JSON list of C-alpha atoms and ligand atoms in Angstrom, two decimals:
[
{"chain": "A", "resi": 1, "resn": "MET", "atom": "CA", "xyz": [1.63, -18.35, 14.33]},
{"chain": "A", "resi": 2, "resn": "ILE", "atom": "CA", "xyz": [-0.92, -15.54, 14.10]},
{"chain": "A", "resi": 3, "resn": "LEU", "atom": "CA", "xyz": [0.45, -12.00, 14.15]},
{"chain": "A", "resi": 4, "resn": "ILE", "atom": "CA", "xyz": [-1.27, -8.66, 13.87]},
{"chain": "A", "resi": 5, "resn": "LEU", "atom": "CA", "xyz": [0.61, -5.67, 12.47]},
{"chain": "A", "resi": 6, "resn": "LEU", "atom": "CA", "xyz": [-1.04, -2.57, 13.86]},
{"chain": "A", "resi": 7, "resn": "GLY", "atom": "CA", "xyz": [-0.16, 0.93, 12.77]},
{"chain": "A", "resi": 8, "resn": "ALA", "atom": "CA", "xyz": [-1.29, 4.04, 10.95]},
{"chain": "A", "resi": 9, "resn": "PRO", "atom": "CA", "xyz": [-1.62, 4.05, 7.16]},
{"chain": "A", "resi": 10, "resn": "GLY", "atom": "CA", "xyz": [1.90, 4.28, 5.76]},
{"chain": "A", "resi": 11, "resn": "ALA", "atom": "CA", "xyz": [3.51, 2.80, 8.90]},
{"chain": "A", "resi": 12, "resn": "GLY", "atom": "CA", "xyz": [4.95, -0.01, 6.77]},
{"chain": "A", "resi": 13, "resn": "LYS", "atom": "CA", "xyz": [2.60, -2.88, 7.65]},
{"chain": "A", "resi": 14, "resn": "GLY", "atom": "CA", "xyz": [2.33, -4.16, 4.09]},
{"chain": "A", "resi": 15, "resn": "THR", "atom": "CA", "xyz": [6.08, -3.99, 3.48]},
{"chain": "A", "resi": 16, "resn": "GLN", "atom": "CA", "xyz": [6.91, -5.88, 6.65]},
{"chain": "A", "resi": 17, "resn": "ALA", "atom": "CA", "xyz": [4.08, -8.38, 6.13]},
{"chain": "A", "resi": 18, "resn": "GLN", "atom": "CA", "xyz": [5.47, -9.21, 2.67]},
{"chain": "A", "resi": 19, "resn": "ARG", "atom": "CA", "xyz": [8.90, -9.80, 4.20]},
{"chain": "A", "resi": 20, "resn": "LEU", "atom": "CA", "xyz": [7.48, -12.06, 6.92]},
{"chain": "A", "resi": 21, "resn": "GLN", "atom": "CA", "xyz": [5.58, -13.95, 4.26]},
{"chain": "A", "resi": 22, "resn": "ASN", "atom": "CA", "xyz": [8.79, -14.56, 2.31]},
{"chain": "A", "resi": 23, "resn": "THR", "atom": "CA", "xyz": [11.02, -15.43, 5.25]},
{"chain": "A", "resi": 24, "resn": "HIS", "atom": "CA", "xyz": [8.66, -17.33, 7.54]},
{"chain": "A", "resi": 25, "resn": "GLY", "atom": "CA", "xyz": [6.16, -18.83, 5.11]},
{"chain": "A", "resi": 26, "resn": "LEU", "atom": "CA", "xyz": [3.32, -17.02, 6.85]},
{"chain": "A", "resi": 27, "resn": "VAL", "atom": "CA", "xyz": [0.40, -15.83, 4.73]},
{"chain": "A", "resi": 28, "resn": "GLN", "atom": "CA", "xyz": [-0.16, -12.06, 4.50]},
{"chain": "A", "resi": 29, "resn": "LEU", "atom": "CA", "xyz": [-3.84, -11.27, 4.91]},
{"chain": "A", "resi": 30, "resn": "SER", "atom": "CA", "xyz": [-4.23, -7.65, 3.84]},
{"chain": "A", "resi": 31, "resn": "THR", "atom": "CA", "xyz": [-7.86, -6.58, 4.10]},
{"chain": "A", "resi": 32, "resn": "GLY", "atom": "CA", "xyz": [-7.06, -3.50, 2.00]},
{"chain": "A", "resi": 33, "resn": "ASP", "atom": "CA", "xyz": [-5.74, -5.75, -0.83]},
{"chain": "A", "resi": 34, "resn": "MET", "atom": "CA", "xyz": [-8.79, -7.99, -0.53]},
{"chain": "A", "resi": 35, "resn": "LEU", "atom": "CA", "xyz": [-11.11, -5.00, -0.81]},
{"chain": "A", "resi": 36, "resn": "ARG", "atom": "CA", "xyz": [-9.20, -3.54, -3.75]},
{"chain": "A", "resi": 37, "resn": "ALA", "atom": "CA", "xyz": [-9.49, -6.92, -5.52]},
{"chain": "A", "resi": 38, "resn": "ALA", "atom": "CA", "xyz": [-13.25, -6.93, -4.79]},
{"chain": "A", "resi": 39, "resn": "VAL", "atom": "CA", "xyz": [-13.59, -3.40, -6.16]},
{"chain": "A", "resi": 40, "resn": "ALA", "atom": "CA", "xyz": [-11.64, -4.34, -9.31]},
{"chain": "A", "resi": 41, "resn": "ALA", "atom": "CA", "xyz": [-13.78, -7.46, -9.79]},
{"chain": "A", "resi": 42, "resn": "GLY", "atom": "CA", "xyz": [-16.99, -5.49, -9.25]},
{"chain": "A", "resi": 43, "resn": "THR", "atom": "CA", "xyz": [-18.38, -7.88, -6.62]},
{"chain": "A", "resi": 44, "resn": "ASP", "atom": "CA", "xyz": [-21.18, -6.83, -4.24]},
{"chain": "A", "resi": 45, "resn": "VAL", "atom": "CA", "xyz": [-18.63, -6.22, -1.49]},
{"chain": "A", "resi": 46, "resn": "GLY", "atom": "CA", "xyz": [-16.51, -4.21, -3.91]},
{"chain": "A", "resi": 47, "resn": "LYS", "atom": "CA", "xyz": [-19.48, -2.06, -4.88]},
{"chain": "A", "resi": 48, "resn": "GLN", "atom": "CA", "xyz": [-20.27, -1.33, -1.24]},
{"chain": "A", "resi": 49, "resn": "ALA", "atom": "CA", "xyz": [-16.63, -0.65, -0.32]},
{"chain": "A", "resi": 50, "resn": "LYS", "atom": "CA", "xyz": [-15.54, 1.55, -3.24]},
{"chain": "A", "resi": 51, "resn": "SER", "atom": "CA", "xyz": [-16.89, 4.93, -2.18]},
{"chain": "A", "resi": 52, "resn": "VAL", "atom": "CA", "xyz": [-16.11, 4.32, 1.51]},
{"chain": "A", "resi": 53, "resn": "MET", "atom": "CA", "xyz": [-12.47, 3.61, 0.64]},
{"chain": "A", "resi": 54, "resn": "GLU", "atom": "CA", "xyz": [-12.28, 6.66, -1.62]},
{"chain": "A", "resi": 55, "resn": "ARG", "atom": "CA", "xyz": [-13.39, 8.81, 1.31]},
{"chain": "A", "resi": 56, "resn": "GLY", "atom": "CA", "xyz": [-10.75, 7.23, 3.57]},
{"chain": "A", "resi": 57, "resn": "GLU", "atom": "CA", "xyz": [-13.41, 5.86, 5.92]},
{"chain": "A", "resi": 58, "resn": "LEU", "atom": "CA", "xyz": [-13.81, 2.33, 7.24]},
{"chain": "A", "resi": 59, "resn": "VAL", "atom": "CA", "xyz": [-15.84, -0.42, 5.60]},
{"chain": "A", "resi": 60, "resn": "SER", "atom": "CA", "xyz": [-18.46, -1.99, 7.89]},
{"chain": "A", "resi": 61, "resn": "ASP", "atom": "CA", "xyz": [-17.36, -4.37, 10.64]},
{"chain": "A", "resi": 62, "resn": "ASP", "atom": "CA", "xyz": [-19.78, -7.05, 9.41]},
{"chain": "A", "resi": 63, "resn": "ILE", "atom": "CA", "xyz": [-18.27, -7.15, 5.94]},
{"chain": "A", "resi": 64, "resn": "MET", "atom": "CA", "xyz": [-14.71, -7.14, 7.23]},
{"chain": "A", "resi": 65, "resn": "THR", "atom": "CA", "xyz": [-15.29, -9.83, 9.82]},
{"chain": "A", "resi": 66, "resn": "ARG", "atom": "CA", "xyz": [-16.96, -12.09, 7.26]},
{"chain": "A", "resi": 67, "resn": "ILE", "atom": "CA", "xyz": [-14.10, -11.63, 4.77]},
{"chain": "A", "resi": 68, "resn": "ILE", "atom": "CA", "xyz": [-11.45, -12.53, 7.35]},
{"chain": "A", "resi": 69, "resn": "SER", "atom": "CA", "xyz": [-13.36, -15.44, 8.81]},
{"chain": "A", "resi": 70, "resn": "GLU", "atom": "CA", "xyz": [-13.83, -17.02, 5.35]},
{"chain": "A", "resi": 71, "resn": "ARG", "atom": "CA", "xyz": [-10.19, -16.42, 4.43]},
{"chain": "A", "resi": 72, "resn": "LEU", "atom": "CA", "xyz": [-8.91, -18.02, 7.65]},
{"chain": "A", "resi": 73, "resn": "ASP", "atom": "CA", "xyz": [-10.78, -21.21, 6.73]},
{"chain": "A", "resi": 74, "resn": "GLN", "atom": "CA", "xyz": [-8.68, -21.70, 3.61]},
{"chain": "A", "resi": 75, "resn": "PRO", "atom": "CA", "xyz": [-6.01, -24.40, 3.95]},
{"chain": "A", "resi": 76, "resn": "ASP", "atom": "CA", "xyz": [-2.98, -22.19, 3.25]},
{"chain": "A", "resi": 77, "resn": "CYS", "atom": "CA", "xyz": [-3.70, -20.27, 6.48]},
{"chain": "A", "resi": 78, "resn": "GLU", "atom": "CA", "xyz": [-2.80, -23.34, 8.54]},
{"chain": "A", "resi": 79, "resn": "LYS", "atom": "CA", "xyz": [0.87, -22.26, 8.12]},
{"chain": "A", "resi": 80, "resn": "GLY", "atom": "CA", "xyz": [0.11, -19.12, 10.08]},
{"chain": "A", "resi": 81, "resn": "VAL", "atom": "CA", "xyz": [-0.95, -15.62, 9.08]},
{"chain": "A", "resi": 82, "resn": "ILE", "atom": "CA", "xyz": [-0.01, -11.99, 9.40]},
{"chain": "A", "resi": 83, "resn": "LEU", "atom": "CA", "xyz": [-3.06, -9.78, 9.70]},
{"chain": "A", "resi": 84, "resn": "ASP", "atom": "CA", "xyz": [-2.30, -6.52, 7.90]},
{"chain": "A", "resi": 85, "resn": "GLY", "atom": "CA", "xyz": [-5.08, -3.95, 8.26]},
{"chain": "A", "resi": 86, "resn": "PHE", "atom": "CA", "xyz": [-7.39, -6.05, 10.43]},
{"chain": "A", "resi": 87, "resn": "PRO", "atom": "CA", "xyz": [-8.71, -5.55, 13.06]},
{"chain": "A", "resi": 88, "resn": "ARG", "atom": "CA", "xyz": [-9.29, -1.80, 12.75]},
{"chain": "A", "resi": 89, "resn": "THR", "atom": "CA", "xyz": [-12.06, -1.29, 15.33]},
{"chain": "A", "resi": 90, "resn": "GLU", "atom": "CA", "xyz": [-12.86, -2.70, 18.76]},
{"chain": "A", "resi": 91, "resn": "ALA", "atom": "CA", "xyz": [-15.84, -4.57, 17.29]},
{"chain": "A", "resi": 92, "resn": "GLN", "atom": "CA", "xyz": [-13.50, -6.25, 14.78]},
{"chain": "A", "resi": 93, "resn": "ALA", "atom": "CA", "xyz": [-11.01, -7.13, 17.54]},
{"chain": "A", "resi": 94, "resn": "GLU", "atom": "CA", "xyz": [-13.76, -8.74, 19.60]},
{"chain": "A", "resi": 95, "resn": "ALA", "atom": "CA", "xyz": [-15.09, -10.60, 16.54]},
{"chain": "A", "resi": 96, "resn": "LEU", "atom": "CA", "xyz": [-11.54, -11.82, 15.82]},
{"chain": "A", "resi": 97, "resn": "ASP", "atom": "CA", "xyz": [-11.16, -13.15, 19.35]},
{"chain": "A", "resi": 98, "resn": "SER", "atom": "CA", "xyz": [-14.35, -15.11, 19.08]},
{"chain": "A", "resi": 99, "resn": "MET", "atom": "CA", "xyz": [-13.68, -16.47, 15.58]},
{"chain": "A", "resi": 100, "resn": "LEU", "atom": "CA", "xyz": [-10.18, -17.60, 16.58]},
{"chain": "A", "resi": 101, "resn": "ASN", "atom": "CA", "xyz": [-11.67, -19.28, 19.61]},
{"chain": "A", "resi": 102, "resn": "ASP", "atom": "CA", "xyz": [-14.23, -21.10, 17.41]},
{"chain": "A", "resi": 103, "resn": "LYS", "atom": "CA", "xyz": [-11.53, -22.12, 14.94]},
{"chain": "A", "resi": 104, "resn": "LYS", "atom": "CA", "xyz": [-9.25, -23.31, 17.81]},
{"chain": "A", "resi": 105, "resn": "MET", "atom": "CA", "xyz": [-6.58, -20.79, 16.79]},
{"chain": "A", "resi": 106, "resn": "SER", "atom": "CA", "xyz": [-4.82, -18.25, 18.94]},
{"chain": "A", "resi": 107, "resn": "LEU", "atom": "CA", "xyz": [-3.19, -14.89, 18.56]},
{"chain": "A", "resi": 108, "resn": "ASN", "atom": "CA", "xyz": [0.57, -14.91, 19.27]},
{"chain": "A", "resi": 109, "resn": "ALA", "atom": "CA", "xyz": [1.42, -11.22, 19.14]},
{"chain": "A", "resi": 110, "resn": "VAL", "atom": "CA", "xyz": [0.21, -7.79, 18.14]},
{"chain": "A", "resi": 111, "resn": "ILE", "atom": "CA", "xyz": [3.05, -5.63, 16.86]},
{"chain": "A", "resi": 112, "resn": "GLU", "atom": "CA", "xyz": [2.49, -1.90, 16.94]},
{"chain": "A", "resi": 113, "resn": "MET", "atom": "CA", "xyz": [4.50, 0.00, 14.34]},
{"chain": "A", "resi": 114, "resn": "LYS", "atom": "CA", "xyz": [4.92, 3.40, 15.98]},
{"chain": "A", "resi": 115, "resn": "THR", "atom": "CA", "xyz": [5.11, 6.42, 13.69]},
{"chain": "A", "resi": 116, "resn": "ASP", "atom": "CA", "xyz": [4.66, 10.19, 13.75]},
{"chain": "A", "resi": 117, "resn": "ASP", "atom": "CA", "xyz": [1.87, 11.46, 11.52]},
{"chain": "A", "resi": 118, "resn": "GLY", "atom": "CA", "xyz": [4.18, 14.08, 9.99]},
{"chain": "A", "resi": 119, "resn": "VAL", "atom": "CA", "xyz": [6.11, 11.55, 7.88]},
{"chain": "A", "resi": 120, "resn": "LEU", "atom": "CA", "xyz": [3.14, 9.53, 6.74]},
{"chain": "A", "resi": 121, "resn": "VAL", "atom": "CA", "xyz": [1.78, 11.82, 4.03]},
{"chain": "A", "resi": 122, "resn": "GLU", "atom": "CA", "xyz": [5.14, 11.78, 2.21]},
{"chain": "A", "resi": 123, "resn": "ARG", "atom": "CA", "xyz": [5.45, 8.03, 2.67]},
{"chain": "A", "resi": 124, "resn": "ILE", "atom": "CA", "xyz": [1.97, 7.34, 1.35]},
{"chain": "A", "resi": 125, "resn": "THR", "atom": "CA", "xyz": [1.84, 9.73, -1.58]},
{"chain": "A", "resi": 126, "resn": "GLY", "atom": "CA", "xyz": [5.24, 8.48, -2.87]},
{"chain": "A", "resi": 127, "resn": "ARG", "atom": "CA", "xyz": [4.54, 4.77, -2.79]},
{"chain": "A", "resi": 128, "resn": "TYR", "atom": "CA", "xyz": [3.72, 2.46, -5.68]},
{"chain": "A", "resi": 129, "resn": "THR", "atom": "CA", "xyz": [3.75, -1.25, -6.46]},
{"chain": "A", "resi": 130, "resn": "CYS", "atom": "CA", "xyz": [4.76, -3.54, -9.29]},
{"chain": "A", "resi": 131, "resn": "ALA", "atom": "CA", "xyz": [1.58, -4.34, -11.23]},
{"chain": "A", "resi": 132, "resn": "LYS", "atom": "CA", "xyz": [2.83, -7.88, -11.90]},
{"chain": "A", "resi": 133, "resn": "CYS", "atom": "CA", "xyz": [4.10, -9.17, -8.53]},
{"chain": "A", "resi": 134, "resn": "GLY", "atom": "CA", "xyz": [2.91, -6.52, -6.05]},
{"chain": "A", "resi": 135, "resn": "ALA", "atom": "CA", "xyz": [6.41, -5.63, -4.75]},
{"chain": "A", "resi": 136, "resn": "GLY", "atom": "CA", "xyz": [6.31, -2.24, -3.02]},
{"chain": "A", "resi": 137, "resn": "TYR", "atom": "CA", "xyz": [8.49, 0.77, -3.93]},
{"chain": "A", "resi": 138, "resn": "HIS", "atom": "CA", "xyz": [8.73, 4.46, -3.06]},
{"chain": "A", "resi": 139, "resn": "ASP", "atom": "CA", "xyz": [9.71, 7.52, -5.12]},
{"chain": "A", "resi": 140, "resn": "SER", "atom": "CA", "xyz": [12.33, 8.58, -2.55]},
{"chain": "A", "resi": 141, "resn": "PHE", "atom": "CA", "xyz": [12.95, 5.80, -0.04]},
{"chain": "A", "resi": 142, "resn": "LEU", "atom": "CA", "xyz": [12.88, 2.55, -2.00]},
{"chain": "A", "resi": 143, "resn": "LYS", "atom": "CA", "xyz": [13.57, 2.79, -5.71]},
{"chain": "A", "resi": 144, "resn": "PRO", "atom": "CA", "xyz": [14.08, -0.24, -7.97]},
{"chain": "A", "resi": 145, "resn": "VAL", "atom": "CA", "xyz": [17.80, -0.83, -8.68]},
{"chain": "A", "resi": 146, "resn": "LYS", "atom": "CA", "xyz": [17.14, -0.24, -12.38]},
{"chain": "A", "resi": 147, "resn": "TYR", "atom": "CA", "xyz": [14.76, 2.63, -13.12]},
{"chain": "A", "resi": 148, "resn": "GLY", "atom": "CA", "xyz": [11.36, 1.38, -14.25]},
{"chain": "A", "resi": 149, "resn": "VAL", "atom": "CA", "xyz": [12.10, -2.33, -13.72]},
{"chain": "A", "resi": 150, "resn": "CYS", "atom": "CA", "xyz": [10.88, -4.36, -10.75]},
{"chain": "A", "resi": 151, "resn": "ASP", "atom": "CA", "xyz": [13.79, -5.90, -8.79]},
{"chain": "A", "resi": 152, "resn": "LYS", "atom": "CA", "xyz": [11.74, -8.95, -7.93]},
{"chain": "A", "resi": 153, "resn": "CYS", "atom": "CA", "xyz": [10.11, -10.02, -11.21]},
{"chain": "A", "resi": 154, "resn": "GLY", "atom": "CA", "xyz": [11.45, -7.74, -13.97]},
{"chain": "A", "resi": 155, "resn": "GLY", "atom": "CA", "xyz": [7.97, -6.25, -14.49]},
{"chain": "A", "resi": 156, "resn": "THR", "atom": "CA", "xyz": [7.88, -2.79, -16.06]},
{"chain": "A", "resi": 157, "resn": "GLU", "atom": "CA", "xyz": [4.36, -1.69, -15.12]},
{"chain": "A", "resi": 158, "resn": "PHE", "atom": "CA", "xyz": [3.64, -0.08, -11.79]},
{"chain": "A", "resi": 159, "resn": "SER", "atom": "CA", "xyz": [0.51, 1.23, -10.12]},
{"chain": "A", "resi": 160, "resn": "ARG", "atom": "CA", "xyz": [-0.48, 3.65, -7.39]},
{"chain": "A", "resi": 161, "resn": "ARG", "atom": "CA", "xyz": [-3.48, 3.31, -5.11]},
{"chain": "A", "resi": 162, "resn": "SER", "atom": "CA", "xyz": [-6.27, 5.76, -5.84]},
{"chain": "A", "resi": 163, "resn": "ASP", "atom": "CA", "xyz": [-6.65, 6.51, -2.10]},
{"chain": "A", "resi": 164, "resn": "ASP", "atom": "CA", "xyz": [-2.95, 7.40, -1.71]},
{"chain": "A", "resi": 165, "resn": "ASN", "atom": "CA", "xyz": [-3.55, 11.13, -2.16]},
{"chain": "A", "resi": 166, "resn": "ALA", "atom": "CA", "xyz": [-3.09, 13.91, 0.40]},
{"chain": "A", "resi": 167, "resn": "GLU", "atom": "CA", "xyz": [-6.83, 14.56, 0.97]},
{"chain": "A", "resi": 168, "resn": "THR", "atom": "CA", "xyz": [-7.79, 10.93, 1.59]},
{"chain": "A", "resi": 169, "resn": "VAL", "atom": "CA", "xyz": [-4.69, 10.35, 3.72]},
{"chain": "A", "resi": 170, "resn": "SER", "atom": "CA", "xyz": [-5.83, 12.88, 6.29]},
{"chain": "A", "resi": 171, "resn": "SER", "atom": "CA", "xyz": [-9.19, 11.17, 6.77]},
{"chain": "A", "resi": 172, "resn": "ARG", "atom": "CA", "xyz": [-7.46, 7.75, 6.87]},
{"chain": "A", "resi": 173, "resn": "LEU", "atom": "CA", "xyz": [-5.22, 9.07, 9.65]},
{"chain": "A", "resi": 174, "resn": "GLN", "atom": "CA", "xyz": [-8.26, 10.37, 11.48]},
{"chain": "A", "resi": 175, "resn": "SER", "atom": "CA", "xyz": [-9.94, 6.95, 11.20]},
{"chain": "A", "resi": 176, "resn": "TYR", "atom": "CA", "xyz": [-6.77, 5.38, 12.58]},
{"chain": "A", "resi": 177, "resn": "HIS", "atom": "CA", "xyz": [-6.58, 7.65, 15.63]},
{"chain": "A", "resi": 178, "resn": "ASN", "atom": "CA", "xyz": [-10.31, 7.53, 16.39]},
{"chain": "A", "resi": 179, "resn": "GLN", "atom": "CA", "xyz": [-11.14, 3.91, 15.69]},
{"chain": "A", "resi": 180, "resn": "THR", "atom": "CA", "xyz": [-7.97, 1.80, 15.54]},
{"chain": "A", "resi": 181, "resn": "ALA", "atom": "CA", "xyz": [-5.61, 3.29, 18.13]},
{"chain": "A", "resi": 182, "resn": "PRO", "atom": "CA", "xyz": [-8.02, 2.29, 20.96]},
{"chain": "A", "resi": 183, "resn": "LEU", "atom": "CA", "xyz": [-7.03, -1.32, 20.17]},
{"chain": "A", "resi": 184, "resn": "LEU", "atom": "CA", "xyz": [-3.59, -0.68, 21.66]},
{"chain": "A", "resi": 185, "resn": "PRO", "atom": "CA", "xyz": [-4.81, -0.72, 25.29]},
{"chain": "A", "resi": 186, "resn": "TYR", "atom": "CA", "xyz": [-7.14, -3.62, 24.37]},
{"chain": "A", "resi": 187, "resn": "TYR", "atom": "CA", "xyz": [-4.17, -5.81, 23.40]},
{"chain": "A", "resi": 188, "resn": "LYS", "atom": "CA", "xyz": [-1.87, -4.38, 26.07]},
{"chain": "A", "resi": 189, "resn": "GLU", "atom": "CA", "xyz": [-4.28, -5.62, 28.68]},
{"chain": "A", "resi": 190, "resn": "LYS", "atom": "CA", "xyz": [-4.11, -9.10, 27.15]},
{"chain": "A", "resi": 191, "resn": "GLY", "atom": "CA", "xyz": [-0.28, -8.97, 27.50]},
{"chain": "A", "resi": 192, "resn": "ILE", "atom": "CA", "xyz": [0.42, -9.57, 23.79]},
{"chain": "A", "resi": 193, "resn": "LEU", "atom": "CA", "xyz": [1.19, -6.03, 22.61]},
{"chain": "A", "resi": 194, "resn": "LYS", "atom": "CA", "xyz": [4.74, -5.40, 21.36]},
{"chain": "A", "resi": 195, "resn": "GLN", "atom": "CA", "xyz": [6.21, -2.33, 19.72]},
{"chain": "A", "resi": 196, "resn": "VAL", "atom": "CA", "xyz": [8.71, -1.51, 17.01]},
{"chain": "A", "resi": 197, "resn": "ASP", "atom": "CA", "xyz": [9.98, 1.83, 15.77]},
{"chain": "A", "resi": 198, "resn": "GLY", "atom": "CA", "xyz": [8.11, 2.38, 12.53]},
{"chain": "A", "resi": 199, "resn": "MET", "atom": "CA", "xyz": [10.17, 5.53, 11.89]},
{"chain": "A", "resi": 200, "resn": "ALA", "atom": "CA", "xyz": [13.36, 3.48, 11.45]},
{"chain": "A", "resi": 201, "resn": "ASP", "atom": "CA", "xyz": [14.48, 2.35, 8.01]},
{"chain": "A", "resi": 202, "resn": "ILE", "atom": "CA", "xyz": [12.81, -0.70, 6.49]},
{"chain": "A", "resi": 203, "resn": "ASP", "atom": "CA", "xyz": [15.62, -3.19, 7.27]},
{"chain": "A", "resi": 204, "resn": "GLU", "atom": "CA", "xyz": [15.89, -1.98, 10.86]},
{"chain": "A", "resi": 205, "resn": "VAL", "atom": "CA", "xyz": [12.14, -2.43, 11.38]},
{"chain": "A", "resi": 206, "resn": "THR", "atom": "CA", "xyz": [12.45, -5.96, 9.99]},
{"chain": "A", "resi": 207, "resn": "ARG", "atom": "CA", "xyz": [15.27, -6.67, 12.47]},
{"chain": "A", "resi": 208, "resn": "GLN", "atom": "CA", "xyz": [13.15, -5.41, 15.37]},
{"chain": "A", "resi": 209, "resn": "ILE", "atom": "CA", "xyz": [10.19, -7.57, 14.31]},
{"chain": "A", "resi": 210, "resn": "GLU", "atom": "CA", "xyz": [12.43, -10.62, 13.89]},
{"chain": "A", "resi": 211, "resn": "ALA", "atom": "CA", "xyz": [13.83, -10.06, 17.38]},
{"chain": "A", "resi": 212, "resn": "LEU", "atom": "CA", "xyz": [10.31, -10.02, 18.78]},
{"chain": "A", "resi": 213, "resn": "ILE", "atom": "CA", "xyz": [9.03, -13.14, 17.09]},
{"chain": "A", "resi": 214, "resn": "SER", "atom": "CA", "xyz": [12.14, -15.34, 17.17]},
{"chain": "B", "resi": 301, "resn": "AMP", "atom": "P1", "xyz": [-5.27, -0.38, 3.64]},
{"chain": "B", "resi": 301, "resn": "AMP", "atom": "O1", "xyz": [-4.80, -1.00, 2.36]},
{"chain": "B", "resi": 301, "resn": "AMP", "atom": "O2", "xyz": [-5.07, -1.28, 4.82]},
{"chain": "B", "resi": 301, "resn": "AMP", "atom": "O3", "xyz": [-4.71, 1.01, 3.85]},
{"chain": "B", "resi": 301, "resn": "AMP", "atom": "O4", "xyz": [-6.86, -0.19, 3.50]},
{"chain": "B", "resi": 301, "resn": "AMP", "atom": "C1", "xyz": [-7.41, 0.63, 2.49]},
{"chain": "B", "resi": 301, "resn": "AMP", "atom": "C2", "xyz": [-8.84, 0.96, 2.84]},
{"chain": "B", "resi": 301, "resn": "AMP", "atom": "O5", "xyz": [-9.62, -0.24, 2.89]},
{"chain": "B", "resi": 301, "resn": "AMP", "atom": "C3", "xyz": [-9.06, 1.62, 4.20]},
{"chain": "B", "resi": 301, "resn": "AMP", "atom": "O6", "xyz": [-8.85, 3.03, 4.14]},
{"chain": "B", "resi": 301, "resn": "AMP", "atom": "C4", "xyz": [-10.51, 1.26, 4.49]},
{"chain": "B", "resi": 301, "resn": "AMP", "atom": "O7", "xyz": [-11.41, 2.05, 3.76]},
{"chain": "B", "resi": 301, "resn": "AMP", "atom": "C5", "xyz": [-10.60, -0.17, 3.94]},
{"chain": "B", "resi": 301, "resn": "AMP", "atom": "N1", "xyz": [-10.24, -1.20, 4.96]},
{"chain": "B", "resi": 301, "resn": "AMP", "atom": "C6", "xyz": [-9.18, -2.05, 4.94]},
{"chain": "B", "resi": 301, "resn": "AMP", "atom": "N2", "xyz": [-9.18, -2.86, 6.01]},
{"chain": "B", "resi": 301, "resn": "AMP", "atom": "C7", "xyz": [-10.28, -2.51, 6.73]},
{"chain": "B", "resi": 301, "resn": "AMP", "atom": "C8", "xyz": [-10.84, -2.96, 7.96]},
{"chain": "B", "resi": 301, "resn": "AMP", "atom": "N3", "xyz": [-10.26, -3.93, 8.69]},
{"chain": "B", "resi": 301, "resn": "AMP", "atom": "N4", "xyz": [-11.98, -2.36, 8.39]},
{"chain": "B", "resi": 301, "resn": "AMP", "atom": "C9", "xyz": [-12.58, -1.39, 7.69]},
{"chain": "B", "resi": 301, "resn": "AMP", "atom": "N5", "xyz": [-12.11, -0.90, 6.53]},
{"chain": "B", "resi": 301, "resn": "AMP", "atom": "C10", "xyz": [-10.96, -1.46, 6.04]}
]
């Protein structure tokens, strides 16, 4: 199964993709995570992406398409994947169609996580992850059961993304509306666009996604 989670930054794509990975054995392909790993490792891609990401703009379509195409060729992706953060432009969507065609794979569904921009700044600026296992938390909406200890792995170190600040969020939202939202009619026309209420609580969104893909 190949699923795309489409939504504004902070819509909950990463959270839901992690859940789908755990429950369905699909592989979460987060282009944001891949880029952050490239930045941390200081690779050529990381060097090119760093300042673009800090400005809340989009990394070039060529780089992104190459990263995803290479990742899809790895054997673990045969189980199926959830694309989280890709495609983000019409050029990427078209490149995805043609690479899936070449690889004899097909897209099962595109799930739009609908949100209002008003809630996203609070969602984004309050979120953090376990530095050891990557589990996601939020200062107000999703705290670990025991303060300072990850529920999943017992880790005690957490990190926040450097682009999760109010200034960068507004340009990330602008990028979403200008460059990514036009993909909604693109996939609607193909008859594979589905929607869930991204404003609902996390478990309810999971239920809605499960209902769509079961
Ligand atoms: P995310 O973790 O999905 O919020 O992505 C963080 C940042 O990585 C974005 O603000 C972009 O700068 C960059 N990025 C991630 N995925 C893409 C993509 N498909 N195309 C272009 N830039 C991307």
